[in-house]
């Protein structure tokens, strides 16, 4: 069998504008230039249309030349409310003491960096989260959860018959790893921030997570567990009361 000649670097290289499948007016020029640099670094062939646009960020799938996908989270706004939240969560957080939180751009970048750091800490501790790849200014690149650029469903989006005891146990186990090994509390955990792929729970959206020994952390963990328990109990799953879980996690 004869092999086809490999494409040269020049043939592979596309015009920068071809990188973007959909022209997205929310991407400012600086972000656009950064996305081009990141594409070169990660061998990205194209960015696809946004799969979500939340209050603070958008997520875009990025396809590489070898048909792998990344999830690219771009932080693009900072509402008054989120500015307060960023300050609340970063001022007094020793990990971010050297970060200046004065102007809006810096605040947005801090939020991206914080999510990257939390993802890294969780990933290294063995929590099932998207693997963090890189962060640059307001752009965070992570493992894509799903297949062929099609994202996996959120826990919220599953059919009732897909919501099983095994799934509950798996999620509680992930929260236990998060608490005991990563020593972080998510702080916004619910059926909207858990993706389910291959019957396994992936915890996402961790920008606001805080160390377990911080003020209010136990209260937030309790709220996270209450949210999960409420969701699964509604679906007829046998849940463990939050108080018992807190004792098992060694924080009560
Ligand atoms: P929202 O305000 O809608 O919650 P957000 O700004 O909090 O958005 P995320 O929750 O991190 O952002 O992500 C938004 C959505 O993007 C998720 O609900 C999920 O559908 C999708 N998503 C997030 N991370 C990934 C990933 N790694 N792989 C695939 N899809 C993802
Ligand atoms: Mn979210």
CSV table of C-alpha atoms and ligand atoms in Angstrom, one decimal:
chain,number,residue,atom,x,y,z
A,1,UNK,CA,0.0,0.0,0.0
A,2,UNK,CA,1.4,3.4,-0.9
A,3,UNK,CA,0.9,6.2,1.5
A,4,UNK,CA,-0.4,9.5,0.4
A,5,UNK,CA,2.1,12.3,0.8
A,6,UNK,CA,1.6,14.3,4.0
A,7,UNK,CA,0.3,17.7,3.7
A,8,UNK,CA,2.9,20.4,4.1
A,9,UNK,CA,2.6,22.9,6.9
A,10,UNK,CA,1.7,25.6,4.3
A,11,UNK,CA,-1.1,23.5,2.8
A,12,UNK,CA,-2.5,22.9,6.2
A,13,UNK,CA,-2.5,26.5,7.2
A,14,UNK,CA,-5.7,28.2,6.5
A,15,UNK,CA,-6.6,31.8,6.3
A,16,UNK,CA,-7.3,33.1,9.8
A,17,UNK,CA,-10.8,34.0,9.0
A,18,UNK,CA,-11.5,30.4,8.0
A,19,UNK,CA,-10.9,29.5,11.6
A,20,UNK,CA,-14.3,30.8,12.5
A,21,UNK,CA,-17.2,28.8,11.3
A,22,UNK,CA,-19.7,31.5,12.4
A,23,UNK,CA,-18.9,35.1,12.7
A,24,UNK,CA,-19.7,36.0,16.2
A,25,UNK,CA,-20.2,39.7,17.0
A,26,UNK,CA,-19.6,39.1,20.7
A,27,UNK,CA,-15.9,38.3,20.1
A,28,UNK,CA,-13.9,41.5,20.4
A,29,UNK,CA,-10.8,42.1,18.4
A,30,UNK,CA,-8.3,41.3,21.1
A,31,UNK,CA,-10.1,38.0,21.9
A,32,UNK,CA,-10.1,37.2,18.2
A,33,UNK,CA,-6.4,37.7,17.9
A,34,UNK,CA,-5.8,35.5,21.0
A,35,UNK,CA,-8.0,32.8,19.5
A,36,UNK,CA,-5.8,32.8,16.4
A,37,UNK,CA,-2.7,32.3,18.5
A,38,UNK,CA,-4.3,29.6,20.5
A,39,UNK,CA,-5.4,27.8,17.3
A,40,UNK,CA,-1.8,27.7,16.2
A,41,UNK,CA,-0.6,26.4,19.5
A,42,UNK,CA,-3.3,23.6,19.7
A,43,UNK,CA,-3.5,22.7,16.1
A,44,UNK,CA,-7.1,23.9,15.9
A,45,UNK,CA,-8.7,23.9,12.4
A,46,UNK,CA,-11.9,25.7,13.3
A,47,UNK,CA,-14.0,27.2,16.0
A,48,UNK,CA,-17.6,26.2,15.7
A,49,UNK,CA,-20.7,28.2,16.7
A,50,UNK,CA,-21.3,28.8,20.4
A,51,UNK,CA,-23.1,25.9,22.3
A,52,UNK,CA,-24.1,28.1,25.1
A,53,UNK,CA,-24.3,31.7,26.1
A,54,UNK,CA,-24.7,32.1,29.8
A,55,UNK,CA,-24.6,35.4,31.7
A,56,UNK,CA,-20.8,35.7,31.9
A,57,UNK,CA,-19.4,33.4,29.3
A,58,UNK,CA,-19.8,31.5,26.0
A,59,UNK,CA,-18.6,28.0,25.2
A,60,UNK,CA,-17.4,27.1,21.7
A,61,UNK,CA,-16.3,23.7,20.4
A,62,UNK,CA,-13.0,23.9,18.6
A,63,UNK,CA,-12.0,21.1,16.2
A,64,UNK,CA,-8.4,20.2,15.6
A,65,UNK,CA,-6.8,19.0,12.4
A,66,UNK,CA,-6.8,15.5,13.8
A,67,UNK,CA,-10.6,15.7,14.6
A,68,UNK,CA,-10.3,16.1,18.3
A,69,UNK,CA,-12.4,18.7,20.1
A,70,UNK,CA,-11.8,21.2,22.8
A,71,UNK,CA,-14.3,23.3,24.7
A,72,UNK,CA,-13.3,27.0,24.6
A,73,UNK,CA,-14.9,29.1,27.3
A,74,UNK,CA,-14.7,32.8,26.6
A,75,UNK,CA,-15.6,35.2,29.4
A,76,UNK,CA,-17.0,38.3,27.8
A,77,UNK,CA,-18.9,40.4,30.3
A,78,UNK,CA,-18.8,41.4,33.8
A,79,UNK,CA,-22.0,42.5,35.3
A,80,UNK,CA,-22.1,44.6,38.5
A,81,UNK,CA,-23.3,41.4,40.2
A,82,UNK,CA,-20.4,39.3,38.9
A,83,UNK,CA,-17.9,42.0,39.8
A,84,UNK,CA,-19.1,41.8,43.3
A,85,UNK,CA,-18.9,38.0,43.2
A,86,UNK,CA,-15.3,38.1,41.8
A,87,UNK,CA,-14.2,40.5,44.5
A,88,UNK,CA,-15.9,38.4,47.2
A,89,UNK,CA,-14.2,35.3,46.0
A,90,UNK,CA,-10.8,36.6,45.1
A,91,UNK,CA,-10.1,39.3,47.7
A,92,UNK,CA,-8.9,37.5,50.7
A,93,UNK,CA,-8.2,34.4,48.7
A,94,UNK,CA,-4.5,34.0,49.2
A,95,UNK,CA,-4.1,32.3,45.9
A,96,UNK,CA,-5.1,35.5,44.1
A,97,UNK,CA,-3.5,38.1,46.4
A,98,UNK,CA,-1.2,39.4,43.7
A,99,UNK,CA,-4.0,39.8,41.2
A,100,UNK,CA,-5.1,43.4,40.7
A,101,UNK,CA,-8.8,43.6,40.6
A,102,UNK,CA,-9.3,47.2,39.5
A,103,UNK,CA,-10.6,47.3,36.0
A,104,UNK,CA,-13.2,45.2,34.3
A,105,UNK,CA,-10.9,43.5,31.8
A,106,UNK,CA,-8.7,42.4,34.7
A,107,UNK,CA,-11.7,41.2,36.6
A,108,UNK,CA,-12.9,39.0,33.7
A,109,UNK,CA,-9.4,37.6,33.2
A,110,UNK,CA,-9.2,36.8,36.9
A,111,UNK,CA,-12.4,34.9,36.7
A,112,UNK,CA,-11.0,32.8,33.8
A,113,UNK,CA,-7.8,32.2,35.6
A,114,UNK,CA,-9.6,31.2,38.8
A,115,UNK,CA,-11.7,28.6,36.9
A,116,UNK,CA,-8.5,27.2,35.3
A,117,UNK,CA,-6.8,26.9,38.7
A,118,UNK,CA,-9.8,25.3,40.3
A,119,UNK,CA,-10.1,22.9,37.4
A,120,UNK,CA,-6.4,22.0,37.6
A,121,UNK,CA,-6.7,21.4,41.4
A,122,UNK,CA,-9.8,19.2,40.9
A,123,UNK,CA,-8.3,17.3,38.0
A,124,UNK,CA,-5.1,16.6,39.8
A,125,UNK,CA,-7.0,15.3,42.8
A,126,UNK,CA,-8.9,12.9,40.6
A,127,UNK,CA,-12.3,14.6,40.4
A,128,UNK,CA,-14.1,14.0,37.1
A,129,UNK,CA,-13.9,17.4,35.5
A,130,UNK,CA,-13.0,18.5,32.0
A,131,UNK,CA,-9.2,18.4,31.7
A,132,UNK,CA,-7.8,21.9,31.8
A,133,UNK,CA,-5.6,22.7,28.8
A,134,UNK,CA,-4.8,26.4,29.0
A,135,UNK,CA,-5.9,29.8,30.0
A,136,UNK,CA,-5.0,33.1,28.3
A,137,UNK,CA,-6.6,36.4,29.3
A,138,UNK,CA,-10.3,35.8,29.1
A,139,UNK,CA,-10.1,32.4,27.3
A,140,UNK,CA,-10.1,29.0,28.9
A,141,UNK,CA,-9.5,25.8,26.9
A,142,UNK,CA,-10.5,22.5,28.3
A,143,UNK,CA,-11.4,18.9,27.3
A,144,UNK,CA,-14.6,18.7,25.4
A,145,UNK,CA,-17.2,16.5,27.1
A,146,UNK,CA,-19.2,14.8,24.3
A,147,UNK,CA,-18.5,13.4,20.9
A,148,UNK,CA,-17.8,14.9,17.5
A,149,UNK,CA,-18.4,18.4,18.7
A,150,UNK,CA,-21.8,17.4,20.1
A,151,UNK,CA,-21.8,18.2,23.8
A,152,UNK,CA,-23.0,15.6,26.3
A,153,UNK,CA,-26.3,16.4,28.1
A,154,UNK,CA,-26.5,18.2,31.4
A,155,UNK,CA,-28.0,16.2,34.3
A,156,UNK,CA,-31.0,18.5,34.0
A,157,UNK,CA,-31.5,17.3,30.4
A,158,UNK,CA,-31.7,13.6,31.0
A,159,UNK,CA,-34.9,11.6,30.6
A,160,UNK,CA,-36.3,10.3,33.9
A,161,UNK,CA,-35.3,6.7,33.1
A,162,UNK,CA,-31.7,7.8,32.7
A,163,UNK,CA,-31.6,9.1,36.2
A,164,UNK,CA,-30.4,6.1,38.2
A,165,UNK,CA,-29.1,5.2,41.6
A,166,UNK,CA,-25.7,4.6,40.1
A,167,UNK,CA,-25.6,8.1,38.7
A,168,UNK,CA,-26.5,9.6,42.1
A,169,UNK,CA,-23.8,7.4,43.8
A,170,UNK,CA,-21.3,8.5,41.2
A,171,UNK,CA,-22.0,12.2,41.7
A,172,UNK,CA,-21.9,11.9,45.4
A,173,UNK,CA,-18.5,10.1,45.1
A,174,UNK,CA,-17.2,13.0,42.9
A,175,UNK,CA,-18.3,15.5,45.5
A,176,UNK,CA,-16.6,13.5,48.1
A,177,UNK,CA,-13.3,13.5,46.1
A,178,UNK,CA,-13.7,17.2,45.6
A,179,UNK,CA,-14.2,17.8,49.3
A,180,UNK,CA,-11.7,15.3,50.8
A,181,UNK,CA,-8.9,15.3,48.2
A,182,UNK,CA,-9.1,18.6,46.3
A,183,UNK,CA,-10.5,20.3,49.5
A,184,UNK,CA,-12.7,22.6,47.4
A,185,UNK,CA,-16.4,23.4,47.6
A,186,UNK,CA,-18.1,24.0,44.2
A,187,UNK,CA,-20.5,26.6,45.5
A,188,UNK,CA,-22.9,26.5,42.5
A,189,UNK,CA,-23.6,22.8,42.2
A,190,UNK,CA,-26.9,21.7,40.7
A,191,UNK,CA,-28.3,19.7,37.8
A,192,UNK,CA,-27.3,22.6,35.6
A,193,UNK,CA,-23.6,22.2,36.3
A,194,UNK,CA,-23.1,18.5,35.9
A,195,UNK,CA,-22.7,16.9,32.5
A,196,UNK,CA,-23.4,13.2,32.0
A,197,UNK,CA,-21.2,11.3,29.5
A,198,UNK,CA,-21.0,7.5,29.2
A,199,UNK,CA,-23.1,7.3,32.4
A,200,UNK,CA,-20.5,9.2,34.3
A,201,UNK,CA,-20.9,12.6,36.0
A,202,UNK,CA,-18.6,15.5,35.0
A,203,UNK,CA,-18.6,18.5,37.3
A,204,UNK,CA,-18.3,21.8,35.3
A,205,UNK,CA,-18.4,25.6,35.9
A,206,UNK,CA,-16.0,25.8,38.8
A,207,UNK,CA,-15.0,29.4,38.6
A,208,UNK,CA,-16.6,30.2,42.0
A,209,UNK,CA,-15.3,27.2,43.9
A,210,UNK,CA,-13.5,27.9,47.1
A,211,UNK,CA,-11.2,26.0,49.5
A,212,UNK,CA,-13.1,24.1,52.2
A,213,UNK,CA,-11.4,26.0,55.1
A,214,UNK,CA,-12.8,29.4,53.9
A,215,UNK,CA,-15.5,31.3,55.5
A,216,UNK,CA,-19.0,30.1,54.4
A,217,UNK,CA,-17.5,27.0,52.6
A,218,UNK,CA,-19.3,24.5,54.7
A,219,UNK,CA,-22.6,26.4,54.3
A,220,UNK,CA,-22.0,26.3,50.5
A,221,UNK,CA,-21.2,22.6,50.5
A,222,UNK,CA,-24.4,22.0,52.4
A,223,UNK,CA,-26.3,23.9,49.9
A,224,UNK,CA,-24.6,22.1,47.0
A,225,UNK,CA,-25.6,18.7,48.5
A,226,UNK,CA,-29.1,19.9,49.2
A,227,UNK,CA,-29.5,20.8,45.5
A,228,UNK,CA,-28.3,17.4,44.4
A,229,UNK,CA,-30.4,15.6,46.9
A,230,UNK,CA,-33.5,17.5,46.0
A,231,UNK,CA,-33.0,16.8,42.3
A,232,UNK,CA,-32.5,13.0,42.8
A,233,UNK,CA,-35.1,12.6,45.5
A,234,UNK,CA,-37.7,14.2,43.1
A,235,UNK,CA,-36.9,11.4,40.6
A,236,UNK,CA,-37.5,8.7,43.2
A,237,UNK,CA,-33.8,7.9,44.0
A,238,UNK,CA,-32.7,6.8,47.4
A,239,UNK,CA,-30.7,9.7,48.7
A,240,UNK,CA,-28.4,10.1,51.7
A,241,UNK,CA,-29.4,13.0,53.9
A,242,UNK,CA,-27.0,16.0,53.7
A,243,UNK,CA,-26.1,15.8,57.4
A,244,UNK,CA,-24.9,12.2,56.9
A,245,UNK,CA,-22.9,13.1,53.8
A,246,UNK,CA,-21.2,15.9,55.7
A,247,UNK,CA,-20.1,13.5,58.4
A,248,UNK,CA,-18.8,11.0,55.8
A,249,UNK,CA,-16.9,13.8,54.2
A,250,UNK,CA,-15.4,14.7,57.5
A,251,UNK,CA,-16.5,18.3,57.6
A,252,UNK,CA,-19.2,18.2,60.2
B,1,LIG,P1,-24.5,29.3,32.4
B,1,LIG,O1,-24.6,30.7,32.9
B,1,LIG,O2,-25.4,28.9,31.2
B,1,LIG,O3,-24.4,28.3,33.4
B,1,LIG,P2,-21.7,29.4,32.4
B,1,LIG,O4,-21.2,30.7,32.0
B,1,LIG,O5,-21.9,29.1,33.8
B,1,LIG,O6,-23.1,29.2,31.7
B,1,LIG,P3,-20.7,26.7,32.0
B,1,LIG,O7,-21.8,26.3,32.9
B,1,LIG,O8,-19.3,26.4,32.4
B,1,LIG,O9,-20.8,28.3,31.7
B,1,LIG,O10,-21.0,26.2,30.6
B,1,LIG,C1,-22.2,26.5,29.9
B,1,LIG,C2,-22.6,25.3,29.1
B,1,LIG,O11,-21.7,24.9,28.1
B,1,LIG,C3,-22.9,24.0,29.9
B,1,LIG,O12,-24.2,24.0,30.4
B,1,LIG,C4,-22.6,22.9,29.0
B,1,LIG,O13,-23.8,22.6,28.2
B,1,LIG,C5,-21.6,23.5,28.0
B,1,LIG,N1,-20.2,23.1,28.4
B,1,LIG,C6,-19.5,23.6,29.5
B,1,LIG,N2,-18.3,23.0,29.6
B,1,LIG,C7,-18.2,22.0,28.6
B,1,LIG,C8,-17.2,21.1,28.2
B,1,LIG,N3,-16.0,21.0,28.8
B,1,LIG,N4,-17.5,20.3,27.1
B,1,LIG,C9,-18.7,20.4,26.5
B,1,LIG,N5,-19.7,21.3,26.8
B,1,LIG,C10,-19.5,22.1,27.8
B,2,LIG,MN1,-23.2,26.8,34.4
